[in-house]
CSV table of C-alpha atoms and ligand atoms in Angstrom, one decimal:
chain,number,residue,atom,x,y,z
I,1,MET,CA,16.3,9.3,-11.8
I,2,ALA,CA,16.9,5.7,-11.0
I,3,ILE,CA,14.8,2.6,-11.5
I,4,GLU,CA,13.4,1.7,-8.1
I,5,ARG,CA,11.1,-0.8,-6.5
I,6,THR,CA,8.5,0.0,-3.9
I,7,LEU,CA,6.1,-2.1,-1.7
I,8,SER,CA,2.4,-1.4,-2.4
I,9,ILE,CA,-0.6,-2.9,-0.5
I,10,ILE,CA,-4.2,-2.8,-1.7
I,11,LYS,CA,-6.0,-2.6,1.6
I,12,PRO,CA,-9.1,-4.5,2.8
I,13,ASP,CA,-11.5,-1.6,2.1
I,14,ALA,CA,-10.5,-1.8,-1.6
I,15,THR,CA,-10.4,-5.6,-2.0
I,16,ARG,CA,-13.8,-5.7,-0.4
I,17,ARG,CA,-15.2,-3.4,-3.0
I,18,ASN,CA,-13.5,-5.3,-5.8
I,19,LEU,CA,-11.2,-2.5,-6.8
I,20,THR,CA,-8.0,-4.4,-7.3
I,21,GLY,CA,-8.1,-4.2,-11.1
I,22,LYS,CA,-9.0,-0.5,-11.2
I,23,ILE,CA,-6.2,0.3,-8.8
I,24,ASN,CA,-3.7,-1.8,-10.7
I,25,GLN,CA,-4.7,0.1,-13.9
I,26,ARG,CA,-3.7,3.4,-12.1
I,27,PHE,CA,-0.2,2.0,-11.4
I,28,GLU,CA,0.3,0.7,-14.9
I,29,ASP,CA,-1.0,3.9,-16.5
I,30,ALA,CA,1.6,5.8,-14.4
I,31,GLY,CA,4.4,3.6,-15.9
I,32,LEU,CA,4.8,1.4,-12.8
I,33,ARG,CA,5.2,-2.3,-13.5
I,34,ILE,CA,3.8,-4.9,-11.1
I,35,VAL,CA,6.8,-7.3,-10.7
I,36,ALA,CA,5.3,-9.3,-7.8
I,37,GLN,CA,1.8,-9.6,-6.4
I,38,LYS,CA,-0.1,-11.9,-4.1
I,39,ARG,CA,-3.5,-11.8,-2.3
I,40,ILE,CA,-3.1,-12.7,1.4
I,41,GLN,CA,-5.0,-12.5,4.7
I,42,LEU,CA,-2.8,-10.8,7.3
I,43,THR,CA,-2.7,-12.3,10.8
I,44,PRO,CA,-2.7,-9.8,13.7
I,45,SER,CA,1.0,-10.4,14.4
I,46,GLN,CA,1.9,-9.9,10.7
I,47,ALA,CA,0.0,-6.6,10.7
I,48,GLU,CA,1.5,-5.4,13.9
I,49,GLY,CA,5.0,-6.3,12.6
I,50,PHE,CA,4.4,-4.4,9.4
I,51,TYR,CA,3.2,-1.3,11.2
I,52,ALA,CA,5.7,-1.6,14.1
I,53,VAL,CA,6.9,2.0,13.5
I,54,HIS,CA,3.4,3.3,14.4
I,55,LYS,CA,3.0,1.2,17.6
I,56,GLU,CA,3.0,4.3,19.8
I,57,ARG,CA,0.3,6.1,17.8
I,58,ALA,CA,-3.2,6.3,19.0
I,59,PHE,CA,-4.5,4.7,15.8
I,60,PHE,CA,-2.2,1.7,15.9
I,61,ASN,CA,-4.7,-0.9,17.3
I,62,ASP,CA,-7.5,0.2,15.0
I,63,LEU,CA,-5.2,0.2,12.0
I,64,CYS,CA,-4.1,-3.4,12.7
I,65,THR,CA,-7.7,-4.5,13.2
I,66,PHE,CA,-8.6,-2.8,9.9
I,67,MET,CA,-5.7,-4.4,8.0
I,68,THR,CA,-6.7,-7.9,9.2
I,69,SER,CA,-10.4,-7.3,8.4
I,70,GLY,CA,-10.2,-8.9,5.0
I,71,PRO,CA,-7.7,-9.8,2.3
I,72,VAL,CA,-5.0,-7.5,1.1
I,73,VAL,CA,-3.0,-7.6,-2.2
I,74,VAL,CA,0.7,-7.1,-1.5
I,75,GLN,CA,2.8,-6.1,-4.5
I,76,VAL,CA,6.1,-4.8,-5.7
I,77,LEU,CA,6.0,-1.9,-8.2
I,78,GLU,CA,9.0,-1.1,-10.3
I,79,GLY,CA,9.8,2.0,-12.4
I,80,GLU,CA,11.7,5.3,-12.7
I,81,ASP,CA,11.5,7.0,-9.3
I,82,ALA,CA,8.9,4.4,-8.3
I,83,ILE,CA,8.7,5.3,-4.6
I,84,ALA,CA,7.8,9.0,-5.1
I,85,LYS,CA,5.7,8.2,-8.2
I,86,ASN,CA,3.6,5.7,-6.4
I,87,ARG,CA,3.0,8.1,-3.6
I,88,GLU,CA,1.9,10.7,-6.1
I,89,VAL,CA,-0.5,8.3,-7.7
I,90,MET,CA,-1.8,7.3,-4.2
I,91,GLY,CA,-2.5,10.9,-3.0
I,92,ALA,CA,-2.5,12.2,0.5
I,93,THR,CA,-3.1,9.9,3.5
I,94,ASN,CA,-6.4,11.7,4.3
I,95,PRO,CA,-8.6,11.4,1.2
I,96,ALA,CA,-10.2,14.7,2.1
I,97,GLN,CA,-6.8,16.3,1.3
I,98,ALA,CA,-5.9,14.1,-1.7
I,99,ASP,CA,-5.5,15.7,-5.1
I,100,GLU,CA,-8.0,15.1,-7.9
I,101,GLY,CA,-7.3,12.0,-9.9
I,102,THR,CA,-5.4,10.2,-7.2
I,103,ILE,CA,-6.4,6.7,-5.9
I,104,ARG,CA,-7.2,7.9,-2.4
I,105,LYS,CA,-9.3,10.8,-3.7
I,106,ASP,CA,-11.3,8.5,-6.0
I,107,PHE,CA,-11.5,5.4,-3.8
I,108,ALA,CA,-10.6,5.8,-0.2
I,109,GLU,CA,-13.3,5.7,2.5
I,110,ASP,CA,-11.5,7.7,5.2
I,111,ILE,CA,-8.1,8.4,6.7
I,112,GLU,CA,-7.8,4.8,7.9
I,113,ALA,CA,-9.5,2.9,5.2
I,114,ASN,CA,-7.5,4.7,2.5
I,115,SER,CA,-7.3,1.9,0.0
I,116,VAL,CA,-3.5,1.7,-0.6
I,117,HIS,CA,-0.2,1.7,1.2
I,118,GLY,CA,3.1,2.7,-0.4
I,119,SER,CA,6.7,2.7,1.0
I,120,ASP,CA,8.0,6.2,1.8
I,121,ALA,CA,11.8,5.9,1.2
I,122,PRO,CA,14.4,3.5,-0.3
I,123,GLU,CA,15.3,2.0,3.1
I,124,THR,CA,11.7,1.3,4.1
I,125,ALA,CA,10.9,0.0,0.6
I,126,ALA,CA,13.7,-2.6,0.8
I,127,GLU,CA,12.6,-3.6,4.3
I,128,GLU,CA,8.9,-3.8,3.4
I,129,ILE,CA,9.6,-5.8,0.2
I,130,ALA,CA,11.6,-8.3,2.1
I,131,TYR,CA,8.8,-8.6,4.7
I,132,PHE,CA,6.5,-10.1,2.1
I,133,PHE,CA,8.6,-11.4,-0.8
I,134,SER,CA,11.6,-13.5,-1.4
I,135,GLY,CA,14.0,-12.5,-4.2
I,136,LEU,CA,12.7,-15.4,-6.3
I,137,GLU,CA,9.2,-14.0,-6.3
I,138,LEU,CA,10.3,-10.7,-7.9
I,139,VAL,CA,10.1,-11.0,-11.7
I,140,GLY,CA,10.9,-7.8,-13.5
L,1,ATP,P1,0.8,4.2,4.2
L,1,ATP,O1,2.0,4.1,5.2
L,1,ATP,O2,-0.3,3.3,4.4
L,1,ATP,O3,1.3,4.3,2.7
L,1,ATP,P2,0.9,7.0,4.7
L,1,ATP,O4,2.4,6.9,4.7
L,1,ATP,O5,0.2,8.0,3.9
L,1,ATP,O6,0.2,5.7,4.4
L,1,ATP,P3,1.2,6.9,7.6
L,1,ATP,O7,1.3,8.1,8.4
L,1,ATP,O8,2.4,6.0,7.4
L,1,ATP,O9,0.5,7.2,6.2
L,1,ATP,O10,0.1,6.0,8.3
L,1,ATP,C1,-0.1,4.6,8.0
L,1,ATP,C2,-1.5,4.3,7.9
L,1,ATP,O11,-2.2,4.5,9.2
L,1,ATP,C3,-2.3,5.2,6.9
L,1,ATP,O12,-2.3,4.9,5.6
L,1,ATP,C4,-3.7,5.1,7.5
L,1,ATP,O13,-4.3,3.8,7.0
L,1,ATP,C5,-3.5,5.0,9.0
L,1,ATP,N1,-3.6,6.3,9.6
L,1,ATP,C6,-2.7,7.3,9.5
L,1,ATP,N2,-3.1,8.4,10.3
L,1,ATP,C7,-4.3,8.0,10.8
L,1,ATP,C8,-5.2,8.7,11.7
L,1,ATP,N3,-5.0,9.9,12.1
L,1,ATP,N4,-6.3,8.0,12.0
L,1,ATP,C9,-6.5,6.7,11.6
L,1,ATP,N5,-5.7,6.0,10.8
L,1,ATP,C10,-4.6,6.7,10.4
L,2,MG,MG1,3.5,5.4,5.8
């Protein structure tokens, strides 16, 4: 297994309920290191750009509205097998199907307001990290 980096977003439903610290604790307990982090308010065009791969999906407009409904915390997590490990810690997209002890099982409100985003592959992780961070902002 290699040391990887993945892009994580703590979504507006979670920042609204003051869950940033609790969610970060889950990452750190799983051995993931937060090597970059910032709290930002996405603009509509930034949200649309980030989710461009989903632009044909029925939920695209609602998703972009949700992602701009409040602050998000964008972060880079680093560790062994970080991409898959983060998705394990997050749980399934739909919290009703998420395993016990996962972030989405414990905190998500529904399939859209599901508290966290995590990259799904090395290529998307690299693209998504570059979307939000410059190399100088990543401090391992
Ligand atoms: P993410 O990309 O946020 O890590 P994911 O990879 O588990 O989550 P995707 O299929 O990439 O899920 O969908 C991106 C996001 O779009 C989901 O996290 C969720 O917020 C929203 N979403 C996905 N499916 C639906 C749906 N059927 N209805 C409403 N929103 C949805
Ligand atoms: Mg996804």
